[in-house]
Structures are given as C-alpha cells and as structure tokens.
Amino acid sequence: MPSNQSTEVLPEGFKSWQEFNKAKKERKRLKQDYKIKKMEEKKQKEELTKSSGVNTEPSTFKKTKVREEEPSTLSIAVPGSILDNAQSVELRTYLAGQIARAACVFKVDEVIVYDDIGIQDNVTAKTINSLSDSGEVRPARRCCAQLARILQYLECPQYLRKEFFPKHHDLDYAGLLNPLDAPHHMRQQDDGQFREGIVINQPAKNGCYVNVGLLKNVKVDRPLQPGVRVTVEMLPSPPESKRLFGRVVPPTRPKKETGVYWGYSVRLASSFNAVFTECPFKEGYDVTVGTSERGERVEKVTLPSHQHALVVFGGLAGIEAALEADEVLMVDNPALLFDFYLNTCPDQGSRTIRTEEAILITLAELRSKFQPKVEFKIKQTETDHGDNDSNISVDYEDDKSSNNQEACNETPSIPVKNVENNVTENLDVSLETGDANCDKKKAKKRKKSKEV
C-alpha cells in the first residue's frame, strides 16, 4: 500500500532534523571524549610529580619554615656635604662609589645621607633638588641627592638599572664607578635561590611576570603593579615545563634563610636630628656610635649586644658643626646624643682623616666589637661569585713514571684544595714539556702552516 507521506526536498545548505540531531550528538560525544582525555593527562602529571617530588602549580608549593626573628642591622650616617669638597665632577662620583664599596664590604644594611649644613642655608642655597619622600616633596641639597642617587645606582643589580635609573646628570660618570659585586647581583648563569627583579607589563592569570635577569621571565603567585622592584624566591619546575615559577618574598628573607648579605637601603635625612627621629625601625636604634677625634679611645670600649646599631660620621668640620647647624637639637655636647662617642683612629699621623677613610677605619675597628642579637650564618652550600685565588693552594707532584707522550696529547687534572670549604676540586691545567716527541710534532705543524 503506498504511503501518503510526501518527501520534501530541502534547499541546498540546509539539514534535516535527523541530520542536525545526529551532528549535535556527535559534537557532544567528541567534547566528552576531550574532557576525559584531559582528566587522564592531569592524573598522569600528578602521579609523575608525586613520584619525582616536583609540583607544577606555583600556588601549591610548600612554604619553607623561616625563623621569625628579624636579623640585626647595621646603619651608617654620612653627610652629603663631603661631595662638595671634591675637586671635579669625576671625583665626586668616585667618592660616592668609595662609600658604597665600604658599605657593601662591611655588610651595612642602611646608609643614611643627612644634610649637615642647616635649614636656613639649605633654603637659600642655589644647588637644591626636590625629592619625594613618602609622598612629601622636601628640599634636598644637590650634594645629598647626588650621593643618595649614586648609592642606589650601585646597589641595584646591573640588569635592572636601565629600568630604575633613566639618564641623569648625576650619573654622567657612572662608568668610573667600581662595581659592588654583591651576592644579590646575580649573573645569568648563576643558580641561586633568590633573585632581584622588576614586575613587567605582561598579562598573566593569577599572578604577574617578573624580569629577574634570566632568558625567561618568572611567573609569581600574586598580581603586582608593573615597575615595582621585588625579591623573588625561585621555585623548582618540572623538566618538561617551559615556564619559570617564583614567589614574591620580603627583602629580608634571603638573609634569614641563607645568611647571605642582600644589599643596603638608602635614606635621605633633611637634618641631623632626622637621622634619629625618622628611624624606619619601630624600636629605634638601640646602640648609637658617634665618631670624632675628641672621643674616647676605641680599644677601651666594649659594645653591648644590639638589634639595630647606628654609626654616625661627620663631614669636613665634624659632627660638632652638624650639631650647631641643627635648630631642633638644643645640645652643646655631641657626646650626649650617642651611647658611645669614639675616636677610632687615635694617634693618627695626619692632621685630618677624610670621611671615606673614617668609614673604612671605623667599621674595621668595630667589626670585632659588634655583638648582634640575631645573626644568621652563611650556609656552606652557597657558592661565591668572586675569585678565590688567595684561598686556593695548588699542590702538584710530577709523576716521573708517566708517559711524556700522553702529557703532550692530554691535559692532566690537578687537585686543588679550597682552604675555606675544605673541598677538593679539579682544575684543568695545560703543561709545557720539553719532550723531544712534542718538539717534533710542533716542528711538523709549523712546516705545514708555512706551506699553506
């Protein structure tokens, strides 16, 4: 019996309801298969990371336990007027570099640049710069601003200086400065736990990217404003991962965990009294030391234990002149302002000692007398960036029974003992021997080169 249903012909490009429903089910099945495949890959990655002990998600890294004690600090206060005593612009720059080097060598945590000339002279002076300090614009003498800028420039790692220090006339002769080569000035090939970096303007989910001086930027676990300098703790990443992960930590964390010196901060003080009143620490400075030729001999003094120590240096006329120029401090005797008023170089051979010389002398004398309450020792696993030629002794014994022919073709390995770490390493040293076979080979090579 013929059916009454008529087959309707659809226009070109249209699908029937059966075909549309079939395609929809097929898409749904493919989507479900894709989800199942992704879940299986995720489980495989989790099993792989559990077996290898490496986690791929930066937010799930276990935080290492850090001691809660804050490390003891050492601060020095230097007058900015010492730059005015330099004979040329080049010497001004080099003088600031000497102060930075001294602060780094003796592990100073804070350098204070104060104005020792006075408020009235500061207002009427022609050489004035305006600097912003915690949102406030304060007048700062040109010499103080230049000294602070050069100190900050040298403390900053080399790969970050272009971002933080644009072209400025105070840095015209920065090429004369000796580098600090501090531990936080990491090189590209250095494998360190912590690195200094700058937040870059690159979009990222659940965080941001930081330039830490490597070929790849590091993704950190929190969103931050671009252009901010941060300390990043490098986190382990799996071998197949193409990204680097890290975590933003306080700048004191490297010193707490590894005991390594991590640079100094620079603070501008508009007057002599601001050195004490604008202290960044809540408890203030518990041990203060003033330096003068009229002070007590340093060998007669025993310093107590300190949490935050401060050493103040005077300018061309000494601390006494800075005290007279200050309108707030109503004290005639500068020894009353300090816990210890010391002469760190008694029986000196010169009539005067320059400030940059006094910094080196004083910190060297007080180094054995300082007793920090909280001190973190350097781990033995840390590697030094500098050359340790003075601490390396080479012991070589000539083995007469060895074949001289092998000595010409191979480079022997000589054991080198590091006195500090008591670790034996191998150095490749090329030796020149007087063997006749070696001379014949050299002569043949010379003839061939001449013929060519």
Short mmCIF file of C-alpha atoms in Angstrom, two decimals:
data_model
loop_
_atom_site.label_atom_id
_atom_site.label_comp_id
_atom_site.label_asym_id
_atom_site.label_seq_id
_atom_site.Cartn_x
_atom_site.Cartn_y
_atom_site.Cartn_z
CA MET A 1 0.00 0.00 0.00
CA PRO A 2 1.67 3.25 -0.99
CA SER A 3 2.32 5.76 1.80
CA ASN A 4 0.72 9.16 1.70
CA GLN A 5 3.84 10.85 3.14
CA SER A 6 5.49 13.06 0.55
CA THR A 7 9.27 13.51 0.60
CA GLU A 8 10.02 17.21 0.83
CA VAL A 9 13.19 18.36 -0.89
CA LEU A 10 15.23 20.78 1.29
CA PRO A 11 17.08 23.67 -0.28
CA GLU A 12 20.84 23.39 -0.69
CA GLY A 13 22.83 24.04 2.52
CA PHE A 14 20.03 23.05 4.92
CA LYS A 15 19.97 19.87 7.02
CA SER A 16 17.03 17.78 8.05
CA TRP A 17 16.08 17.37 11.69
CA GLN A 18 17.57 13.86 11.82
CA GLU A 19 20.91 15.03 10.38
CA PHE A 20 21.05 18.04 12.72
CA ASN A 21 20.31 15.88 15.77
CA LYS A 22 22.93 13.34 14.71
CA ALA A 23 25.60 16.05 14.28
CA LYS A 24 24.71 17.52 17.67
CA LYS A 25 25.14 14.17 19.41
CA GLU A 26 28.46 13.67 17.64
CA ARG A 27 29.76 17.04 18.86
CA LYS A 28 28.65 16.23 22.39
CA ARG A 29 30.45 12.89 22.27
CA LEU A 30 33.67 14.48 20.99
CA LYS A 31 33.51 17.11 23.71
CA GLN A 32 33.08 14.46 26.39
CA ASP A 33 35.96 12.42 24.99
CA TYR A 34 38.15 15.54 25.05
CA LYS A 35 37.32 16.15 28.73
CA ILE A 36 38.10 12.54 29.61
CA LYS A 37 41.42 12.78 27.79
CA LYS A 38 42.35 15.97 29.66
CA MET A 39 41.46 14.38 33.01
CA GLU A 40 43.67 11.40 32.24
CA GLU A 41 46.58 13.67 31.29
CA LYS A 42 46.12 15.63 34.51
CA LYS A 43 46.17 12.45 36.58
CA GLN A 44 49.32 11.29 34.83
CA LYS A 45 51.02 14.62 35.56
CA GLU A 46 50.01 14.44 39.23
CA GLU A 47 51.36 10.91 39.53
CA LEU A 48 54.58 11.99 37.81
CA THR A 49 55.05 14.99 40.12
CA LYS A 50 54.32 12.89 43.20
CA SER A 51 56.93 10.33 42.19
CA SER A 52 59.54 13.00 41.33
CA GLY A 53 58.68 15.29 44.25
CA VAL A 54 58.14 18.33 42.00
CA ASN A 55 54.92 20.34 41.90
CA THR A 56 53.82 22.17 38.75
CA GLU A 57 51.36 24.59 40.32
CA PRO A 58 53.11 27.57 41.94
CA SER A 59 50.24 28.13 44.39
CA THR A 60 50.58 24.61 45.86
CA PHE A 61 54.29 24.79 46.70
CA LYS A 62 55.01 24.11 50.34
CA LYS A 63 56.35 27.17 52.05
CA THR A 64 59.60 26.66 53.88
CA LYS A 65 59.66 27.44 57.56
CA VAL A 66 61.55 30.63 58.27
CA ARG A 67 62.75 31.81 61.65
CA GLU A 68 60.55 34.59 62.95
CA GLU A 69 63.39 36.64 64.42
CA GLU A 70 64.32 39.72 62.45
CA PRO A 71 68.04 39.90 61.69
CA SER A 72 70.16 42.51 63.43
CA THR A 73 71.04 45.50 61.27
CA LEU A 74 73.91 47.96 60.94
CA SER A 75 73.30 51.53 59.75
CA ILE A 76 75.73 54.32 58.94
CA ALA A 77 75.01 58.04 58.57
CA VAL A 78 77.13 60.10 56.18
CA PRO A 79 76.85 63.85 55.41
CA GLY A 80 76.19 64.75 51.80
CA SER A 81 78.46 67.80 52.00
CA ILE A 82 81.56 65.64 51.55
CA LEU A 83 80.90 65.67 47.79
CA ASP A 84 81.31 69.46 47.73
CA ASN A 85 84.90 69.01 48.87
CA ALA A 86 85.78 67.06 45.70
CA GLN A 87 87.71 68.98 43.05
CA SER A 88 85.80 67.76 39.97
CA VAL A 89 82.62 66.02 38.90
CA GLU A 90 84.54 62.83 38.25
CA LEU A 91 85.97 62.83 41.77
CA ARG A 92 82.52 63.46 43.25
CA THR A 93 81.24 60.36 41.52
CA TYR A 94 84.23 58.26 42.52
CA LEU A 95 83.96 59.42 46.15
CA ALA A 96 80.35 58.24 46.30
CA GLY A 97 81.48 54.92 44.85
CA GLN A 98 84.05 54.53 47.63
CA ILE A 99 81.34 54.93 50.27
CA ALA A 100 79.15 52.36 48.51
CA ARG A 101 82.04 49.89 48.35
CA ALA A 102 82.80 50.33 52.06
CA ALA A 103 79.13 49.81 52.97
CA CYS A 104 78.97 46.63 50.92
CA VAL A 105 82.25 45.17 52.17
CA PHE A 106 81.23 45.57 55.84
CA LYS A 107 77.62 44.43 55.22
CA VAL A 108 75.87 47.67 56.08
CA ASP A 109 72.07 47.36 55.91
CA GLU A 110 71.15 51.06 55.78
CA VAL A 111 73.02 54.14 54.54
CA ILE A 112 71.65 57.50 55.72
CA VAL A 113 72.63 60.64 53.81
CA TYR A 114 71.97 63.69 56.01
CA ASP A 115 72.28 67.42 55.45
CA ASP A 116 74.78 68.88 57.93
CA ILE A 117 74.67 72.50 56.69
CA GLY A 118 71.38 73.69 58.17
CA ILE A 119 67.82 74.62 57.24
CA GLN A 120 68.40 78.33 56.55
CA ASP A 121 71.40 77.72 54.32
CA ASN A 122 69.53 74.90 52.63
CA VAL A 123 66.65 77.17 51.61
CA THR A 124 68.85 79.96 50.29
CA ALA A 125 71.33 77.66 48.56
CA LYS A 126 71.44 77.62 44.78
CA THR A 127 72.14 73.91 44.49
CA ILE A 128 68.82 72.36 45.52
CA ASN A 129 66.99 69.31 44.20
CA SER A 130 63.42 68.29 45.02
CA LEU A 131 62.94 64.68 46.04
CA SER A 132 59.73 62.92 47.09
CA ASP A 133 59.92 61.03 50.36
CA SER A 134 56.81 59.03 51.34
CA GLY A 135 54.57 61.26 49.26
CA GLU A 136 56.03 64.54 50.53
CA VAL A 137 58.24 66.81 48.46
CA ARG A 138 61.15 68.05 50.54
CA PRO A 139 64.06 70.27 49.59
CA ALA A 140 67.31 68.35 49.38
CA ARG A 141 70.73 69.76 48.78
CA ARG A 142 72.27 68.85 45.44
CA CYS A 143 75.19 67.02 47.03
CA CYS A 144 72.87 64.92 49.23
CA ALA A 145 70.65 63.99 46.31
CA GLN A 146 73.62 63.04 44.14
CA LEU A 147 75.21 60.91 46.84
CA ALA A 148 71.93 59.09 47.52
CA ARG A 149 71.31 58.51 43.81
CA ILE A 150 74.77 57.03 43.20
CA LEU A 151 74.45 54.80 46.26
CA GLN A 152 71.12 53.48 45.00
CA TYR A 153 72.52 53.05 41.49
CA LEU A 154 75.41 50.89 42.67
CA GLU A 155 73.20 48.79 44.96
CA CYS A 156 70.79 47.97 42.12
CA PRO A 157 71.66 44.84 40.07
CA GLN A 158 73.05 45.63 36.63
CA TYR A 159 70.17 44.12 34.66
CA LEU A 160 67.66 46.40 36.45
CA ARG A 161 69.47 49.75 36.22
CA LYS A 162 68.01 50.75 32.86
CA GLU A 163 64.50 50.37 34.27
CA PHE A 164 65.02 52.28 37.52
CA PHE A 165 67.65 54.87 36.57
CA PRO A 166 66.98 56.91 33.44
CA LYS A 167 69.64 59.21 32.07
CA HIS A 168 70.58 61.84 34.67
CA HIS A 169 73.43 64.32 35.02
CA ASP A 170 74.33 62.87 38.43
CA LEU A 171 75.18 59.60 36.68
CA ASP A 172 77.15 61.05 33.77
CA TYR A 173 80.39 59.50 35.07
CA ALA A 174 78.91 56.25 36.39
CA GLY A 175 81.37 54.38 34.20
CA LEU A 176 84.15 55.34 36.64
CA LEU A 177 82.44 53.51 39.50
CA ASN A 178 83.78 50.18 40.69
CA PRO A 179 81.04 47.52 40.83
CA LEU A 180 79.94 46.24 44.23
CA ASP A 181 79.72 42.62 43.04
CA ALA A 182 77.33 41.92 45.92
CA PRO A 183 75.71 38.47 46.34
CA HIS A 184 72.34 39.76 45.10
CA HIS A 185 73.93 40.96 41.84
CA MET A 186 73.20 37.63 40.19
CA ARG A 187 74.62 36.74 36.80
CA GLN A 188 72.61 34.96 34.15
CA GLN A 189 74.43 31.64 34.67
CA ASP A 190 74.16 31.78 38.48
CA ASP A 191 71.78 29.27 40.05
CA GLY A 192 70.52 30.99 43.18
CA GLN A 193 67.50 30.51 45.40
CA PHE A 194 66.63 34.23 45.42
CA ARG A 195 66.87 36.91 42.74
CA GLU A 196 66.00 40.59 42.47
CA GLY A 197 63.58 41.57 39.71
CA ILE A 198 61.13 44.09 38.32
CA VAL A 199 57.45 43.48 37.58
CA ILE A 200 56.83 43.82 33.84
CA ASN A 201 53.66 44.76 32.00
CA GLN A 202 52.76 41.31 30.66
CA PRO A 203 49.28 39.82 31.15
CA ALA A 204 49.12 36.68 33.29
CA LYS A 205 46.40 34.69 35.02
CA ASN A 206 46.51 34.59 38.82
CA GLY A 207 49.77 36.50 39.10
CA CYS A 208 52.27 38.51 37.09
CA TYR A 209 55.62 38.17 35.35
CA VAL A 210 58.92 39.42 36.77
CA ASN A 211 62.21 40.06 34.97
CA VAL A 212 64.95 38.59 37.16
CA GLY A 213 67.82 38.77 34.67
CA LEU A 214 67.27 35.37 33.04
CA LEU A 215 66.40 34.47 29.45
CA LYS A 216 62.80 33.83 30.53
CA ASN A 217 60.57 35.88 32.80
CA VAL A 218 59.38 34.32 36.06
CA LYS A 219 55.71 33.96 36.89
CA VAL A 220 54.92 34.83 40.53
CA ASP A 221 51.85 33.99 42.56
CA ARG A 222 50.38 37.46 43.09
CA PRO A 223 49.38 40.38 40.82
CA LEU A 224 51.59 43.44 41.33
CA GLN A 225 51.88 46.85 39.75
CA PRO A 226 54.38 46.98 36.85
CA GLY A 227 57.65 48.76 37.57
CA VAL A 228 57.97 47.59 41.18
CA ARG A 229 61.21 46.03 42.38
CA VAL A 230 60.66 42.74 44.19
CA THR A 231 62.65 39.89 45.69
CA VAL A 232 61.70 36.56 44.11
CA GLU A 233 62.26 33.10 45.53
CA MET A 234 62.83 30.72 42.63
CA LEU A 235 60.65 27.60 42.79
CA PRO A 236 61.53 24.24 41.22
CA SER A 237 59.80 23.42 37.96
CA PRO A 238 59.50 20.06 36.15
CA PRO A 239 61.97 19.33 33.35
CA GLU A 240 59.28 19.37 30.65
CA SER A 241 57.95 22.76 31.75
CA LYS A 242 58.84 25.76 29.60
CA ARG A 243 58.00 28.31 32.32
CA LEU A 244 59.81 29.53 35.40
CA PHE A 245 57.86 29.93 38.63
CA GLY A 246 58.65 32.00 41.69
CA ARG A 247 57.22 33.57 44.81
CA VAL A 248 57.50 37.18 45.99
CA VAL A 249 59.14 37.37 49.42
CA PRO A 250 60.27 40.21 51.71
CA PRO A 251 63.77 41.57 51.02
CA THR A 252 64.94 40.25 54.40
CA ARG A 253 64.06 36.64 53.53
CA PRO A 254 67.37 35.80 51.76
CA LYS A 255 69.37 36.87 54.80
CA LYS A 256 67.12 34.87 57.13
CA GLU A 257 67.26 31.63 55.16
CA THR A 258 70.77 31.65 53.73
CA GLY A 259 72.61 34.25 55.83
CA VAL A 260 73.84 35.99 52.67
CA TYR A 261 74.20 39.78 52.63
CA TRP A 262 71.46 41.25 50.42
CA GLY A 263 72.44 44.88 49.91
CA TYR A 264 71.60 48.11 51.69
CA SER A 265 68.79 50.66 51.64
CA VAL A 266 69.32 54.42 51.25
CA ARG A 267 67.52 57.05 53.33
CA LEU A 268 67.67 60.84 52.95
CA ALA A 269 67.59 62.90 56.15
CA SER A 270 66.87 66.62 55.77
CA SER A 271 68.71 67.49 59.01
CA PHE A 272 70.97 65.97 61.63
CA ASN A 273 68.10 65.24 64.04
CA ALA A 274 66.19 63.41 61.28
CA VAL A 275 68.85 60.69 61.41
CA PHE A 276 67.37 59.61 64.76
CA THR A 277 63.73 60.74 64.55
CA GLU A 278 62.97 59.18 61.16
CA CYS A 279 64.30 55.74 62.01
CA PRO A 280 62.48 53.05 59.97
CA PHE A 281 62.58 50.56 62.85
CA LYS A 282 59.83 50.60 65.47
CA GLU A 283 62.20 50.10 68.40
CA GLY A 284 64.69 52.66 67.06
CA TYR A 285 68.45 52.31 67.26
CA ASP A 286 69.45 50.58 70.50
CA VAL A 287 73.20 51.22 70.07
CA THR A 288 74.41 54.53 68.63
CA VAL A 289 78.06 55.39 67.99
CA GLY A 290 79.48 58.79 67.10
CA THR A 291 82.95 59.21 65.61
CA SER A 292 85.27 62.11 66.40
CA GLU A 293 88.91 62.77 67.21
CA ARG A 294 87.69 64.16 70.55
CA GLY A 295 86.02 60.90 71.53
CA GLU A 296 87.10 58.05 73.74
CA ARG A 297 89.74 55.64 72.50
CA VAL A 298 88.11 52.69 70.76
CA GLU A 299 90.25 49.99 72.40
CA LYS A 300 88.86 50.91 75.84
CA VAL A 301 85.21 50.31 74.87
CA THR A 302 83.12 47.15 74.84
CA LEU A 303 79.88 47.39 72.88
CA PRO A 304 76.73 45.64 74.13
CA SER A 305 74.60 43.36 72.00
CA HIS A 306 72.40 45.24 69.56
CA GLN A 307 69.39 44.73 67.35
CA HIS A 308 69.78 47.93 65.31
CA ALA A 309 73.16 49.69 65.52
CA LEU A 310 73.92 53.15 64.12
CA VAL A 311 77.33 54.69 63.39
CA VAL A 312 77.36 58.42 62.57
CA PHE A 313 80.20 60.11 60.68
CA GLY A 314 80.86 63.82 60.44
CA GLY A 315 81.76 65.99 57.49
CA LEU A 316 84.67 68.30 56.87
CA ALA A 317 84.11 70.12 60.18
CA GLY A 318 82.97 67.05 62.13
CA ILE A 319 79.79 66.13 63.98
CA GLU A 320 80.12 69.25 66.13
CA ALA A 321 79.42 71.51 63.14
CA ALA A 322 76.37 69.45 62.14
CA LEU A 323 75.01 69.76 65.67
CA GLU A 324 75.45 73.55 65.67
CA ALA A 325 73.64 73.88 62.33
CA ASP A 326 70.63 71.90 63.57
CA GLU A 327 67.91 74.18 65.00
CA VAL A 328 65.95 71.42 66.74
CA LEU A 329 68.62 69.80 68.89
CA MET A 330 69.41 72.02 71.88
CA VAL A 331 72.56 70.20 72.93
CA ASP A 332 76.06 71.63 73.10
CA ASN A 333 78.00 68.43 73.69
CA PRO A 334 77.57 65.90 70.83
CA ALA A 335 78.66 63.06 73.11
CA LEU A 336 75.27 63.32 74.87
CA LEU A 337 73.46 62.21 71.69
CA PHE A 338 75.25 58.86 71.43
CA ASP A 339 75.73 55.82 73.58
CA PHE A 340 79.41 55.82 72.60
CA TYR A 341 81.48 58.73 71.30
CA LEU A 342 84.66 57.16 69.97
CA ASN A 343 87.98 58.03 68.42
CA THR A 344 88.53 55.06 66.13
CA CYS A 345 91.99 56.15 64.96
CA PRO A 346 93.93 57.52 67.94
CA ASP A 347 97.48 58.80 67.50
CA GLN A 348 96.85 59.47 63.83
CA GLY A 349 99.73 60.55 61.64
CA SER A 350 97.73 63.08 59.62
CA ARG A 351 96.01 66.19 60.97
CA THR A 352 92.74 65.21 59.33
CA ILE A 353 91.05 61.98 58.28
CA ARG A 354 88.68 62.14 55.35
CA THR A 355 85.16 60.79 55.78
CA GLU A 356 85.61 57.97 53.25
CA GLU A 357 88.76 56.94 55.16
CA ALA A 358 87.00 57.19 58.52
CA ILE A 359 84.25 54.83 57.33
CA LEU A 360 86.76 52.11 56.48
CA ILE A 361 88.78 52.62 59.67
CA THR A 362 85.76 52.72 61.97
CA LEU A 363 83.91 49.74 60.52
CA ALA A 364 87.12 47.69 60.58
CA GLU A 365 87.74 48.58 64.24
CA LEU A 366 84.14 47.96 65.34
CA ARG A 367 83.65 44.76 63.38
CA SER A 368 85.07 42.63 66.18
CA LYS A 369 83.24 44.66 68.85
CA PHE A 370 79.73 44.45 67.38
CA GLN A 371 77.54 41.82 69.04
CA PRO A 372 74.34 41.35 67.00
CA LYS A 373 71.47 39.71 68.87
CA VAL A 374 70.19 37.79 65.84
CA GLU A 375 72.81 36.65 63.36
CA PHE A 376 72.28 34.20 60.51
CA LYS A 377 75.32 32.25 59.40
CA ILE A 378 76.00 31.56 55.74
CA LYS A 379 75.19 28.06 54.60
CA GLN A 380 78.09 26.00 53.28
CA THR A 381 76.12 25.17 50.13
CA GLU A 382 76.25 28.77 48.97
CA THR A 383 78.76 29.44 46.20
CA ASP A 384 80.79 32.60 45.87
CA HIS A 385 80.72 34.65 42.68
CA GLY A 386 84.14 36.17 43.08
CA ASP A 387 87.57 34.74 42.53
CA ASN A 388 89.10 32.92 45.49
CA ASP A 389 92.67 32.76 44.23
CA SER A 390 94.03 33.87 47.60
CA ASN A 391 92.27 30.98 49.36
CA ILE A 392 93.37 28.26 46.94
CA SER A 393 96.60 26.31 47.29
CA VAL A 394 97.81 24.17 44.39
CA ASP A 395 99.81 21.03 45.17
CA TYR A 396 101.34 19.36 42.13
CA GLU A 397 103.71 16.40 42.12
CA ASP A 398 105.44 15.47 38.88
CA ASP A 399 104.98 11.77 38.19
CA LYS A 400 108.22 10.63 36.54
CA SER A 401 106.78 7.27 35.63
CA SER A 402 104.08 8.80 33.43
CA ASN A 403 104.50 8.78 29.69
CA ASN A 404 105.58 12.13 28.25
CA GLN A 405 103.81 11.34 25.00
CA GLU A 406 100.47 11.22 26.87
CA ALA A 407 101.33 14.50 28.56
CA CYS A 408 101.55 16.16 25.15
CA ASN A 409 98.20 14.87 23.95
CA GLU A 410 96.13 15.08 27.14
CA THR A 411 95.53 17.82 29.68
CA PRO A 412 96.17 16.50 33.20
CA SER A 413 93.78 17.18 36.07
CA ILE A 414 95.39 18.72 39.15
CA PRO A 415 93.66 18.55 42.55
CA VAL A 416 93.03 21.96 44.06
CA LYS A 417 92.09 22.31 47.69
CA ASN A 418 89.85 25.14 48.82
CA VAL A 419 91.05 26.10 52.28
CA GLU A 420 87.76 27.69 53.38
CA ASN A 421 85.31 24.94 52.41
CA ASN A 422 87.84 22.06 52.64
CA VAL A 423 86.61 20.83 49.26
CA THR A 424 88.85 19.27 46.66
CA GLU A 425 88.18 20.36 43.09
CA ASN A 426 89.83 19.66 39.74
CA LEU A 427 91.41 22.32 37.61
CA ASP A 428 92.43 21.70 34.02
CA VAL A 429 95.96 22.98 33.55
CA SER A 430 97.91 22.79 30.29
CA LEU A 431 101.57 21.89 30.79
CA GLU A 432 104.54 22.64 28.57
CA THR A 433 107.07 19.81 28.50
CA GLY A 434 110.48 19.58 26.86
CA ASP A 435 109.93 16.15 25.38
CA ALA A 436 111.59 15.53 22.00
CA ASN A 437 108.47 13.93 20.54
CA CYS A 438 106.46 17.05 21.35
CA ASP A 439 109.09 19.24 19.68
CA LYS A 440 109.00 17.10 16.52
CA LYS A 441 105.23 17.40 16.28
CA LYS A 442 105.39 21.16 16.75
CA ALA A 443 108.04 21.44 14.02
CA LYS A 444 105.88 19.44 11.57
CA LYS A 445 102.88 21.69 12.29
CA ARG A 446 104.98 24.81 11.66
CA LYS A 447 106.20 23.43 8.29
CA LYS A 448 102.65 22.62 7.21
CA SER A 449 101.42 26.08 8.17
CA LYS A 450 104.27 27.70 6.20
CA GLU A 451 103.50 25.59 3.12
CA VAL A 452 99.84 26.58 3.29
#
